[in-house]
Amino acid sequence: MPPDVYLNLGHSNTHFPGLLPFLKHARRHFLPTTRNGHTPVYVLGNQSADLDSMISAIVYSYFFSRTDKDRRGYVPLVNLPDVPSGPELRRLRPEFACALEHSLSSPQSASAPVPEGKNADRDGIVKLLKEHIVTVADLRDALLSAADDEGNKGDGQNSKLELDCVLVDWNSLPHKASGRGKGSIDGLSDLATFSVTGCIDHHVDEGFVPPLGNLPEGNPRIIELGPGSCTSSVICEIQKRGLWPSLLALEAERRDDEDDHGDIQVAKLALAAILIDTTNLTAEGKVTDVDREAVSFLTERISLSSTPGAGKKWNRDSFFEHISYAKAHSLDWLTVEEILGRDYKDWVESTPSGEERAIGIASVVRPLEWIVSKANEEDDNKSKDQNLQPFLNKLKKFATGKHLDVASVMTAFTSEDANGDDAGRFARELLVWGLNGDSDAYTQKFMCAAKEQLDLQKWNGFPAEGSQEYTGDLFVWKQGNLAKSRKQVAPLLRESVKS
Ligand SMILES: [Mn+2]
């Protein structure tokens, strides 16, 4: 793919690469080049590296590269500091692999059953990931070996690289540097400092991203609570900016099928994130007009596509089912520690007396009982009594590794059990564990504030008022208010430490 195709050549005769050529180019040119001063703009999702974050970054990069007059290039960077692209990325993010596979496939194969079992040929997707996706771990490795190649010149050995990034699906960098909008991330904090040059997000504004007037001209600063999926906000912005040509414009330009095909693949990929985050537009309290409009725009693009047959047989529900299945089963082959780290976020807050406290919340798409029994299995505890201790030991080890003062686990799942009243019903559980001496002060405060808002109820006979049986204060609840996800629970927990 010659670099010229990445030029915005004007209004007529505009050629853009398809999704895979775009990603391949980004994967090949993701290193900052010091020689001509052209360093790419990294588009970075949040540290949970969930579908929404990864796909927001890809969709943003793909379309905003059409405005890239300086030819710097946009590189979607998967925020995983210790997972290189390839087999490990597939194992740890199978729903992304599934979404990518299904977005690229023809309508016929999109409705084929998901290959299962050990014998399923996974080499294809592993190779695809390796050649098209860049993670923070990949960037770190490449930067370190580039530094090795440069030799130990002595001069400026310790100076960090200055890089630009756009944040999607979050709006604050965890390692702050001096100056608003400057900071770094796990895995790169010793090598690079990022300046945030744009942001599209659907979380609470942390006030870290500089005001619009201080961002490079034309870059977005859209931080709006509401949409169930950040990808919806990205799509909305792309539409507003006219970066996705209308069907009429496409017809007038008679763009060839290949161009159109690339856009359809991106449309499907974007839908994967939005449908998962809104449970196929049915999630109570999560779906907004921004999501609905994005979904109708994207499905229209797919079904009205000019490529004969490309959209006709495409079925949104079955597409959703496939990715949803991959997501629900994504934890089967992971250890308890990996499960906790799978969709994890943390924050550092200052207590009123000025001490810093770290809070971490792991989101898990399976019930606590399942994790508890997995922990028992891992410890070879064959007794029928599923006790909590093996799980708590692993949670404690995980929390200690992350230097947490408060560790929390939120589960959200649909019961697969065919028997019983709860079959097929969506449920949430919440575990909060204050691990330090002073933690009972804020876990109690949290309980007072959250009990009603989240409708916290007794979990499996576990004492609702917290258990001192384990070090610190341990609470486990059934969460009656199903509309409140980590996006709502995290601010409550952070507030109880701050105030
Ligand atoms: Mn999100």
Short mmCIF file of C-alpha atoms and ligand atoms in Angstrom, two decimals:
data_model
loop_
_atom_site.label_atom_id
_atom_site.label_comp_id
_atom_site.label_asym_id
_atom_site.label_seq_id
_atom_site.Cartn_x
_atom_site.Cartn_y
_atom_site.Cartn_z
CA MET A 1 0.00 0.00 0.00
CA PRO A 2 1.76 3.20 -1.14
CA PRO A 3 1.72 5.98 1.44
CA ASP A 4 -0.09 8.23 -1.04
CA VAL A 5 -3.37 6.52 -0.43
CA TYR A 6 -3.30 8.05 3.02
CA LEU A 7 -3.35 11.52 1.57
CA ASN A 8 -6.58 13.34 1.53
CA LEU A 9 -6.49 14.22 -2.12
CA GLY A 10 -9.49 16.45 -2.19
CA HIS A 11 -13.15 16.10 -2.91
CA SER A 12 -13.16 14.04 -6.03
CA ASN A 13 -11.13 10.98 -6.70
CA THR A 14 -10.64 10.41 -3.01
CA HIS A 15 -9.21 7.06 -2.13
CA PHE A 16 -9.05 5.64 1.30
CA PRO A 17 -7.65 2.29 2.27
CA GLY A 18 -9.92 -0.41 3.62
CA LEU A 19 -9.83 -1.40 7.26
CA LEU A 20 -7.09 -4.02 7.05
CA PRO A 21 -4.72 -2.00 4.85
CA PHE A 22 -5.23 0.91 7.22
CA LEU A 23 -4.45 -1.19 10.28
CA LYS A 24 -1.51 -2.85 8.59
CA HIS A 25 -0.04 0.52 7.73
CA ALA A 26 -0.52 1.70 11.31
CA ARG A 27 1.09 -1.50 12.60
CA ARG A 28 4.13 -0.98 10.34
CA HIS A 29 4.60 2.68 11.13
CA PHE A 30 3.78 2.86 14.80
CA LEU A 31 7.23 3.89 15.99
CA PRO A 32 7.98 7.58 16.40
CA THR A 33 10.63 8.59 13.89
CA THR A 34 12.97 11.14 15.32
CA ARG A 35 14.63 11.86 11.99
CA ASN A 36 11.95 13.92 10.29
CA GLY A 37 10.06 14.77 13.41
CA HIS A 38 6.99 12.98 12.16
CA THR A 39 5.60 11.01 15.01
CA PRO A 40 2.18 9.43 14.77
CA VAL A 41 -0.77 10.43 16.90
CA TYR A 42 -1.56 7.54 19.23
CA VAL A 43 -5.23 6.93 19.86
CA LEU A 44 -5.53 5.34 23.24
CA GLY A 45 -8.48 3.73 25.01
CA ASN A 46 -8.76 3.13 28.74
CA GLN A 47 -6.78 0.57 30.74
CA SER A 48 -9.56 -2.01 30.83
CA ALA A 49 -8.93 -2.46 27.08
CA ASP A 50 -12.51 -3.59 26.59
CA LEU A 51 -14.27 -3.76 23.23
CA ASP A 52 -15.49 -0.18 23.50
CA SER A 53 -12.00 1.20 24.16
CA MET A 54 -10.27 -0.82 21.49
CA ILE A 55 -12.91 -0.24 18.85
CA SER A 56 -13.36 3.48 19.62
CA ALA A 57 -9.62 3.88 19.03
CA ILE A 58 -9.71 1.99 15.72
CA VAL A 59 -12.78 3.79 14.40
CA TYR A 60 -11.40 7.19 15.45
CA SER A 61 -8.03 6.51 13.83
CA TYR A 62 -9.56 5.18 10.65
CA PHE A 63 -11.76 8.21 10.00
CA PHE A 64 -9.68 11.00 11.48
CA SER A 65 -6.76 9.93 9.30
CA ARG A 66 -8.86 11.42 6.49
CA THR A 67 -8.22 14.83 7.99
CA ASP A 68 -4.53 14.15 8.49
CA LYS A 69 -2.97 16.92 6.41
CA ASP A 70 0.44 16.60 8.05
CA ARG A 71 0.54 12.91 7.17
CA ARG A 72 1.52 12.02 10.69
CA GLY A 73 -0.70 8.99 10.77
CA TYR A 74 -3.03 7.80 13.50
CA VAL A 75 -2.15 4.65 15.38
CA PRO A 76 -4.81 2.92 17.49
CA LEU A 77 -2.93 1.65 20.54
CA VAL A 78 -4.42 -1.13 22.68
CA ASN A 79 -3.84 -0.17 26.31
CA LEU A 80 -2.34 -3.44 27.54
CA PRO A 81 1.15 -2.98 29.02
CA ASP A 82 1.98 -6.66 29.25
CA VAL A 83 0.07 -8.32 26.44
CA PRO A 84 1.71 -8.31 23.01
CA SER A 85 -0.50 -8.61 19.97
CA GLY A 86 -0.88 -12.18 18.69
CA PRO A 87 -1.79 -15.37 20.60
CA GLU A 88 -1.85 -13.70 24.03
CA LEU A 89 -4.11 -10.92 22.82
CA ARG A 90 -6.47 -13.51 21.38
CA ARG A 91 -6.52 -15.50 24.60
CA LEU A 92 -7.11 -12.46 26.79
CA ARG A 93 -9.51 -10.56 24.48
CA PRO A 94 -11.32 -13.30 22.51
CA GLU A 95 -14.40 -11.14 21.98
CA PHE A 96 -12.26 -8.58 20.15
CA ALA A 97 -10.81 -11.31 17.95
CA CYS A 98 -14.36 -12.52 17.33
CA ALA A 99 -15.65 -9.01 16.54
CA LEU A 100 -12.78 -8.39 14.14
CA GLU A 101 -13.24 -11.76 12.44
CA HIS A 102 -16.98 -11.26 12.00
CA SER A 103 -16.57 -7.70 10.79
CA LEU A 104 -14.20 -8.83 8.06
CA SER A 105 -16.09 -11.88 6.96
CA SER A 106 -18.64 -12.09 4.19
CA PRO A 107 -22.32 -12.26 5.17
CA GLN A 108 -22.39 -16.00 4.52
CA SER A 109 -19.61 -16.85 6.95
CA ALA A 110 -20.85 -14.28 9.46
CA SER A 111 -23.78 -16.49 10.24
CA ALA A 112 -21.74 -19.68 10.41
CA PRO A 113 -21.41 -21.21 13.86
CA VAL A 114 -18.54 -20.13 16.07
CA PRO A 115 -15.73 -22.66 15.83
CA GLU A 116 -15.23 -24.30 19.17
CA GLY A 117 -12.91 -26.73 20.84
CA LYS A 118 -9.21 -27.34 20.80
CA ASN A 119 -9.04 -28.25 17.16
CA ALA A 120 -10.50 -25.04 15.85
CA ASP A 121 -8.03 -23.31 13.57
CA ARG A 122 -7.00 -20.21 15.40
CA ASP A 123 -3.83 -19.46 13.46
CA GLY A 124 -5.66 -17.17 11.05
CA ILE A 125 -6.94 -14.74 13.62
CA VAL A 126 -3.71 -14.83 15.64
CA LYS A 127 -1.74 -13.87 12.55
CA LEU A 128 -4.29 -11.20 11.72
CA LEU A 129 -3.96 -9.66 15.19
CA LYS A 130 -0.20 -9.78 15.08
CA GLU A 131 -0.01 -8.00 11.74
CA HIS A 132 -2.69 -5.39 12.35
CA ILE A 133 -2.91 -4.50 16.03
CA VAL A 134 -0.40 -2.67 18.25
CA THR A 135 -0.50 -2.91 22.03
CA VAL A 136 1.35 -0.82 24.61
CA ALA A 137 3.56 -3.87 25.24
CA ASP A 138 4.50 -3.91 21.52
CA LEU A 139 5.30 -0.20 21.57
CA ARG A 140 7.41 -0.61 24.69
CA ASP A 141 9.40 -3.48 23.18
CA ALA A 142 9.95 -1.59 19.95
CA LEU A 143 11.04 1.57 21.75
CA LEU A 144 13.50 -0.37 23.89
CA SER A 145 15.03 -2.19 20.94
CA ALA A 146 15.16 1.03 18.91
CA ALA A 147 17.06 2.62 21.80
CA ASP A 148 19.43 -0.36 21.78
CA ASP A 149 20.06 0.07 18.06
CA GLU A 150 20.84 3.74 18.52
CA GLY A 151 23.60 2.59 20.84
CA ASN A 152 24.49 3.99 24.19
CA LYS A 153 25.47 7.45 23.10
CA GLY A 154 25.30 8.80 26.59
CA ASP A 155 23.65 12.04 25.57
CA GLY A 156 20.04 12.40 26.47
CA GLN A 157 19.80 8.76 27.43
CA ASN A 158 17.34 9.55 30.14
CA SER A 159 15.20 12.02 28.28
CA LYS A 160 11.72 10.75 27.62
CA LEU A 161 10.04 10.79 24.28
CA GLU A 162 7.36 13.42 23.78
CA LEU A 163 4.35 11.88 22.08
CA ASP A 164 0.86 13.08 21.19
CA CYS A 165 -2.24 11.10 21.97
CA VAL A 166 -5.99 11.27 21.67
CA LEU A 167 -7.93 9.69 24.53
CA VAL A 168 -11.06 7.72 23.73
CA ASP A 169 -13.33 6.08 26.32
CA TRP A 170 -11.45 7.84 29.18
CA ASN A 171 -10.22 11.35 29.80
CA SER A 172 -7.28 11.24 32.17
CA LEU A 173 -3.80 9.69 32.05
CA PRO A 174 -2.86 7.78 35.22
CA HIS A 175 0.77 8.96 35.51
CA LYS A 176 0.57 12.76 35.64
CA ALA A 177 3.38 14.97 34.36
CA SER A 178 3.56 18.70 34.91
CA GLY A 179 1.18 20.64 32.73
CA ARG A 180 -2.48 20.01 32.05
CA GLY A 181 -3.08 17.15 29.63
CA LYS A 182 0.41 15.71 30.07
CA GLY A 183 1.14 12.31 31.49
CA SER A 184 1.85 8.69 30.79
CA ILE A 185 0.49 5.19 31.17
CA ASP A 186 1.51 1.89 32.74
CA GLY A 187 4.20 0.29 30.61
CA LEU A 188 5.51 3.54 29.12
CA SER A 189 5.88 5.88 32.09
CA ASP A 190 9.69 5.51 32.07
CA LEU A 191 9.97 5.98 28.31
CA ALA A 192 7.45 8.54 27.13
CA THR A 193 5.32 11.50 28.11
CA PHE A 194 2.09 12.03 26.22
CA SER A 195 0.37 15.31 25.47
CA VAL A 196 -3.35 14.88 25.02
CA THR A 197 -4.45 16.57 21.80
CA GLY A 198 -8.07 15.44 21.71
CA CYS A 199 -10.66 13.40 23.56
CA ILE A 200 -14.00 11.68 23.03
CA ASP A 201 -15.41 10.00 26.12
CA HIS A 202 -18.54 9.03 28.02
CA HIS A 203 -17.18 9.11 31.58
CA VAL A 204 -17.16 11.87 34.21
CA ASP A 205 -14.86 14.71 33.11
CA GLU A 206 -11.76 14.58 35.32
CA GLY A 207 -10.66 18.04 34.19
CA PHE A 208 -7.39 16.66 32.85
CA VAL A 209 -7.87 17.24 29.12
CA PRO A 210 -7.06 20.89 28.27
CA PRO A 211 -10.00 23.10 27.27
CA LEU A 212 -10.93 23.04 23.60
CA GLY A 213 -9.20 26.37 22.90
CA ASN A 214 -5.88 24.95 24.07
CA LEU A 215 -6.06 21.85 21.89
CA PRO A 216 -4.63 21.85 18.36
CA GLU A 217 -7.20 23.35 16.00
CA GLY A 218 -9.89 21.03 14.79
CA ASN A 219 -9.38 18.40 17.47
CA PRO A 220 -12.41 17.26 19.46
CA ARG A 221 -12.96 17.61 23.19
CA ILE A 222 -16.20 15.75 23.73
CA ILE A 223 -16.68 14.40 27.23
CA GLU A 224 -20.34 13.61 27.71
CA LEU A 225 -21.92 11.28 30.20
CA GLY A 226 -24.82 9.35 28.79
CA PRO A 227 -24.15 7.22 25.75
CA GLY A 228 -23.90 3.53 26.63
CA SER A 229 -20.90 3.20 24.37
CA CYS A 230 -18.11 5.64 23.59
CA THR A 231 -18.04 4.22 20.09
CA SER A 232 -21.51 5.78 19.59
CA SER A 233 -20.07 9.22 20.43
CA VAL A 234 -17.16 8.64 18.05
CA ILE A 235 -19.55 7.68 15.23
CA CYS A 236 -21.71 10.72 15.99
CA GLU A 237 -18.68 13.03 15.74
CA ILE A 238 -17.47 11.41 12.52
CA GLN A 239 -20.90 11.99 10.99
CA LYS A 240 -21.00 15.62 12.16
CA ARG A 241 -17.63 16.27 10.61
CA GLY A 242 -18.62 14.67 7.34
CA LEU A 243 -15.75 12.20 7.57
CA TRP A 244 -18.02 9.37 6.55
CA PRO A 245 -19.30 10.35 3.11
CA SER A 246 -23.04 10.06 2.69
CA LEU A 247 -24.42 7.41 0.38
CA LEU A 248 -25.37 10.12 -2.10
CA ALA A 249 -21.85 11.46 -2.14
CA LEU A 250 -20.57 7.96 -2.62
CA GLU A 251 -22.82 7.43 -5.58
CA ALA A 252 -21.86 10.76 -7.11
CA GLU A 253 -18.22 9.85 -6.80
CA ARG A 254 -18.82 6.31 -7.95
CA ARG A 255 -16.42 5.02 -5.40
CA ASP A 256 -15.34 1.53 -6.11
CA ASP A 257 -16.52 -1.43 -4.15
CA GLU A 258 -13.27 -1.85 -2.33
CA ASP A 259 -13.54 1.52 -0.60
CA ASP A 260 -17.09 0.81 0.33
CA HIS A 261 -16.18 -2.59 1.62
CA GLY A 262 -13.67 -1.10 4.06
CA ASP A 263 -16.27 1.26 5.44
CA ILE A 264 -18.72 -1.62 5.91
CA GLN A 265 -16.14 -3.56 7.87
CA VAL A 266 -15.59 -0.56 10.13
CA ALA A 267 -19.36 -0.15 10.48
CA LYS A 268 -19.66 -3.75 11.69
CA LEU A 269 -16.74 -3.37 14.07
CA ALA A 270 -18.26 -0.21 15.54
CA LEU A 271 -21.58 -2.00 15.94
CA ALA A 272 -19.89 -4.81 17.87
CA ALA A 273 -18.83 -2.39 20.60
CA ILE A 274 -22.12 -0.51 20.74
CA LEU A 275 -24.29 -3.63 20.78
CA ILE A 276 -22.21 -5.29 23.50
CA ASP A 277 -22.28 -2.19 25.71
CA THR A 278 -26.02 -1.71 25.26
CA THR A 279 -26.97 -5.42 25.19
CA ASN A 280 -28.21 -5.06 21.62
CA LEU A 281 -29.88 -1.73 22.50
CA THR A 282 -31.93 -3.26 25.31
CA ALA A 283 -29.90 -2.37 28.44
CA GLU A 284 -32.08 -0.51 30.86
CA GLY A 285 -30.75 2.96 31.70
CA LYS A 286 -27.79 2.63 29.35
CA VAL A 287 -29.15 3.24 25.88
CA THR A 288 -29.43 6.83 24.71
CA ASP A 289 -30.41 8.48 21.44
CA VAL A 290 -26.73 8.77 20.56
CA ASP A 291 -26.49 4.96 20.67
CA ARG A 292 -29.73 4.44 18.76
CA GLU A 293 -28.75 6.93 16.08
CA ALA A 294 -25.30 5.42 15.72
CA VAL A 295 -26.78 1.92 15.39
CA SER A 296 -29.36 2.98 12.82
CA PHE A 297 -26.72 4.89 10.82
CA LEU A 298 -24.35 1.91 10.88
CA THR A 299 -26.95 -0.73 10.07
CA GLU A 300 -28.19 1.44 7.22
CA ARG A 301 -24.65 1.67 5.85
CA ILE A 302 -24.34 -2.08 5.97
CA SER A 303 -27.71 -2.92 4.44
CA LEU A 304 -27.73 -0.22 1.77
CA SER A 305 -24.18 -0.85 0.76
CA SER A 306 -23.62 -0.76 -2.96
CA THR A 307 -21.73 -4.02 -2.96
CA PRO A 308 -24.29 -6.59 -4.09
CA GLY A 309 -24.98 -9.13 -1.40
CA ALA A 310 -22.68 -7.52 1.17
CA GLY A 311 -25.45 -6.24 3.34
CA LYS A 312 -28.54 -8.17 2.41
CA LYS A 313 -28.05 -11.27 4.46
CA TRP A 314 -26.45 -9.49 7.35
CA ASN A 315 -28.30 -10.08 10.57
CA ARG A 316 -27.67 -7.73 13.47
CA ASP A 317 -29.06 -10.05 16.13
CA SER A 318 -26.96 -13.02 15.13
CA PHE A 319 -23.88 -10.79 14.86
CA PHE A 320 -24.58 -9.64 18.43
CA GLU A 321 -25.13 -13.22 19.63
CA HIS A 322 -21.76 -14.35 18.28
CA ILE A 323 -19.78 -11.62 19.98
CA SER A 324 -21.82 -11.88 23.13
CA TYR A 325 -21.09 -15.61 23.28
CA ALA A 326 -17.37 -14.98 22.80
CA LYS A 327 -17.45 -12.38 25.56
CA ALA A 328 -19.36 -14.55 28.02
CA HIS A 329 -16.93 -17.42 27.50
CA SER A 330 -13.85 -15.26 27.39
CA LEU A 331 -13.01 -16.10 31.00
CA ASP A 332 -13.09 -19.88 30.68
CA TRP A 333 -9.40 -20.30 29.95
CA LEU A 334 -8.08 -17.67 32.31
CA THR A 335 -6.75 -17.99 35.85
CA VAL A 336 -8.56 -16.19 38.68
CA GLU A 337 -5.81 -13.57 38.72
CA GLU A 338 -6.20 -13.00 34.97
CA ILE A 339 -9.96 -12.81 35.38
CA LEU A 340 -9.55 -10.03 37.93
CA GLY A 341 -7.18 -8.15 35.64
CA ARG A 342 -9.32 -8.71 32.58
CA ASP A 343 -11.49 -5.60 32.93
CA TYR A 344 -9.87 -3.63 35.69
CA LYS A 345 -9.59 0.05 36.54
CA ASP A 346 -8.00 1.90 39.42
CA TRP A 347 -7.83 5.40 40.87
CA VAL A 348 -5.77 7.19 43.51
CA GLU A 349 -7.61 9.60 45.80
CA SER A 350 -6.47 11.83 48.64
CA THR A 351 -8.16 11.44 52.01
CA PRO A 352 -9.19 14.64 53.87
CA SER A 353 -5.94 14.34 55.86
CA GLY A 354 -3.99 14.32 52.59
CA GLU A 355 -2.98 10.67 52.43
CA GLU A 356 -3.23 8.81 49.17
CA ARG A 357 -5.45 5.78 48.86
CA ALA A 358 -5.68 3.49 45.84
CA ILE A 359 -9.01 1.98 44.80
CA GLY A 360 -9.29 -0.76 42.21
CA ILE A 361 -12.43 -2.25 40.69
CA ALA A 362 -12.43 -5.47 38.68
CA SER A 363 -15.48 -6.07 36.49
CA VAL A 364 -16.28 -9.71 35.79
CA VAL A 365 -18.99 -11.09 33.49
CA ARG A 366 -19.56 -14.24 35.58
CA PRO A 367 -21.11 -14.65 39.06
CA LEU A 368 -18.98 -14.60 42.20
CA GLU A 369 -19.87 -18.23 42.85
CA TRP A 370 -18.25 -19.17 39.56
CA ILE A 371 -15.05 -17.30 40.43
CA VAL A 372 -15.05 -18.80 43.92
CA SER A 373 -15.36 -22.32 42.55
CA LYS A 374 -12.67 -21.61 39.97
CA ALA A 375 -10.37 -20.48 42.79
CA ASN A 376 -11.12 -23.70 44.68
CA GLU A 377 -10.34 -25.72 41.56
CA GLU A 378 -7.06 -23.90 41.04
CA ASP A 379 -6.06 -24.68 44.61
CA ASP A 380 -7.07 -28.31 44.11
CA ASN A 381 -9.67 -28.00 46.81
CA LYS A 382 -11.85 -30.96 45.92
CA SER A 383 -14.20 -30.76 48.86
CA LYS A 384 -17.78 -29.99 47.94
CA ASP A 385 -17.72 -26.99 50.26
CA GLN A 386 -16.92 -24.04 48.10
CA ASN A 387 -15.24 -21.81 50.58
CA LEU A 388 -14.42 -18.17 50.00
CA GLN A 389 -10.86 -18.33 51.25
CA PRO A 390 -9.02 -19.44 48.09
CA PHE A 391 -10.74 -16.68 46.12
CA LEU A 392 -10.01 -14.07 48.79
CA ASN A 393 -6.35 -15.15 48.92
CA LYS A 394 -6.07 -14.59 45.19
CA LEU A 395 -7.94 -11.30 45.35
CA LYS A 396 -5.64 -10.15 48.14
CA LYS A 397 -2.57 -11.12 46.13
CA PHE A 398 -3.94 -9.26 43.12
CA ALA A 399 -4.75 -6.19 45.24
CA THR A 400 -1.33 -6.22 46.90
CA GLY A 401 0.32 -6.37 43.48
CA LYS A 402 -1.60 -3.25 42.49
CA HIS A 403 -0.91 -1.54 45.85
CA LEU A 404 -4.60 -1.17 46.56
CA ASP A 405 -6.18 0.08 49.76
CA VAL A 406 -9.66 -0.81 48.61
CA ALA A 407 -10.27 -3.74 46.28
CA SER A 408 -13.64 -4.19 44.66
CA VAL A 409 -15.13 -6.80 42.35
CA MET A 410 -18.30 -6.13 40.39
CA THR A 411 -19.99 -8.99 38.62
CA ALA A 412 -22.62 -8.65 35.89
CA PHE A 413 -24.04 -11.78 34.31
CA THR A 414 -27.06 -13.48 32.92
CA SER A 415 -27.79 -16.73 34.65
CA GLU A 416 -27.32 -19.65 32.26
CA ASP A 417 -28.83 -22.13 34.67
CA ALA A 418 -31.87 -23.64 33.03
CA ASN A 419 -33.45 -24.44 36.39
CA GLY A 420 -34.60 -22.06 39.03
CA ASP A 421 -36.35 -18.73 39.05
CA ASP A 422 -33.29 -16.75 38.12
CA ALA A 423 -32.69 -18.54 34.82
CA GLY A 424 -31.91 -16.12 32.02
CA ARG A 425 -32.13 -13.15 34.34
CA PHE A 426 -29.52 -10.40 34.41
CA ALA A 427 -27.89 -9.85 37.80
CA ARG A 428 -25.16 -7.88 39.52
CA GLU A 429 -23.05 -8.47 42.63
CA LEU A 430 -20.69 -6.12 44.41
CA LEU A 431 -17.74 -6.94 46.63
CA VAL A 432 -15.88 -4.19 48.48
CA TRP A 433 -12.87 -4.95 50.60
CA GLY A 434 -11.06 -2.35 52.67
CA LEU A 435 -7.59 -3.75 53.14
CA ASN A 436 -5.92 -1.24 55.44
CA GLY A 437 -6.26 -0.17 59.05
CA ASP A 438 -8.26 2.96 58.32
CA SER A 439 -10.34 1.43 55.59
CA ASP A 440 -13.40 0.73 57.75
CA ALA A 441 -14.02 4.48 57.85
CA TYR A 442 -14.60 4.69 54.12
CA THR A 443 -16.12 1.30 53.52
CA GLN A 444 -18.77 2.24 56.12
CA LYS A 445 -19.22 5.62 54.43
CA PHE A 446 -19.58 3.90 51.09
CA MET A 447 -22.16 1.51 52.49
CA CYS A 448 -24.26 4.37 53.87
CA ALA A 449 -24.15 6.27 50.59
CA ALA A 450 -24.56 3.31 48.29
CA LYS A 451 -26.97 1.02 50.10
CA GLU A 452 -30.08 2.73 48.86
CA GLN A 453 -28.78 4.03 45.53
CA LEU A 454 -27.54 0.63 44.46
CA ASP A 455 -30.21 -1.31 46.35
CA LEU A 456 -27.63 -3.51 48.08
CA GLN A 457 -28.99 -6.77 49.43
CA LYS A 458 -27.73 -9.76 51.31
CA TRP A 459 -25.56 -12.10 49.23
CA ASN A 460 -25.74 -15.86 49.86
CA GLY A 461 -26.20 -15.38 53.60
CA PHE A 462 -23.09 -13.26 53.79
CA PRO A 463 -23.40 -10.70 56.63
CA ALA A 464 -24.71 -7.56 54.98
CA GLU A 465 -22.99 -5.20 57.40
CA GLY A 466 -19.49 -6.34 56.53
CA SER A 467 -17.37 -9.13 57.86
CA GLN A 468 -14.34 -8.64 60.09
CA GLU A 469 -13.54 -12.32 59.79
CA TYR A 470 -11.01 -11.47 57.11
CA THR A 471 -8.37 -8.77 57.41
CA GLY A 472 -10.00 -5.42 56.88
CA ASP A 473 -13.67 -4.90 56.14
CA LEU A 474 -15.21 -7.23 53.62
CA PHE A 475 -18.63 -6.61 52.10
CA VAL A 476 -20.40 -8.75 49.55
CA TRP A 477 -23.81 -7.76 48.22
CA LYS A 478 -26.34 -8.63 45.65
CA GLN A 479 -26.92 -5.39 43.76
CA GLY A 480 -30.62 -4.83 43.22
CA ASN A 481 -30.18 -1.73 41.04
CA LEU A 482 -29.13 -3.33 37.78
CA ALA A 483 -28.72 -0.05 35.92
CA LYS A 484 -25.64 0.97 37.95
CA SER A 485 -22.39 -0.23 36.46
CA ARG A 486 -18.81 0.61 37.39
CA LYS A 487 -19.34 4.00 35.79
CA GLN A 488 -21.71 4.87 38.63
CA VAL A 489 -20.19 2.78 41.42
CA ALA A 490 -16.61 4.06 40.99
CA PRO A 491 -17.49 7.72 41.73
CA LEU A 492 -19.35 6.62 44.89
CA LEU A 493 -16.38 4.62 46.10
CA ARG A 494 -13.90 7.37 45.23
CA GLU A 495 -16.06 9.94 47.00
CA SER A 496 -16.18 7.90 50.20
CA VAL A 497 -12.36 8.06 50.38
CA LYS A 498 -12.16 11.75 49.47
CA SER A 499 -14.76 13.17 51.82
MN MN B 1 -16.81 2.73 27.35
#
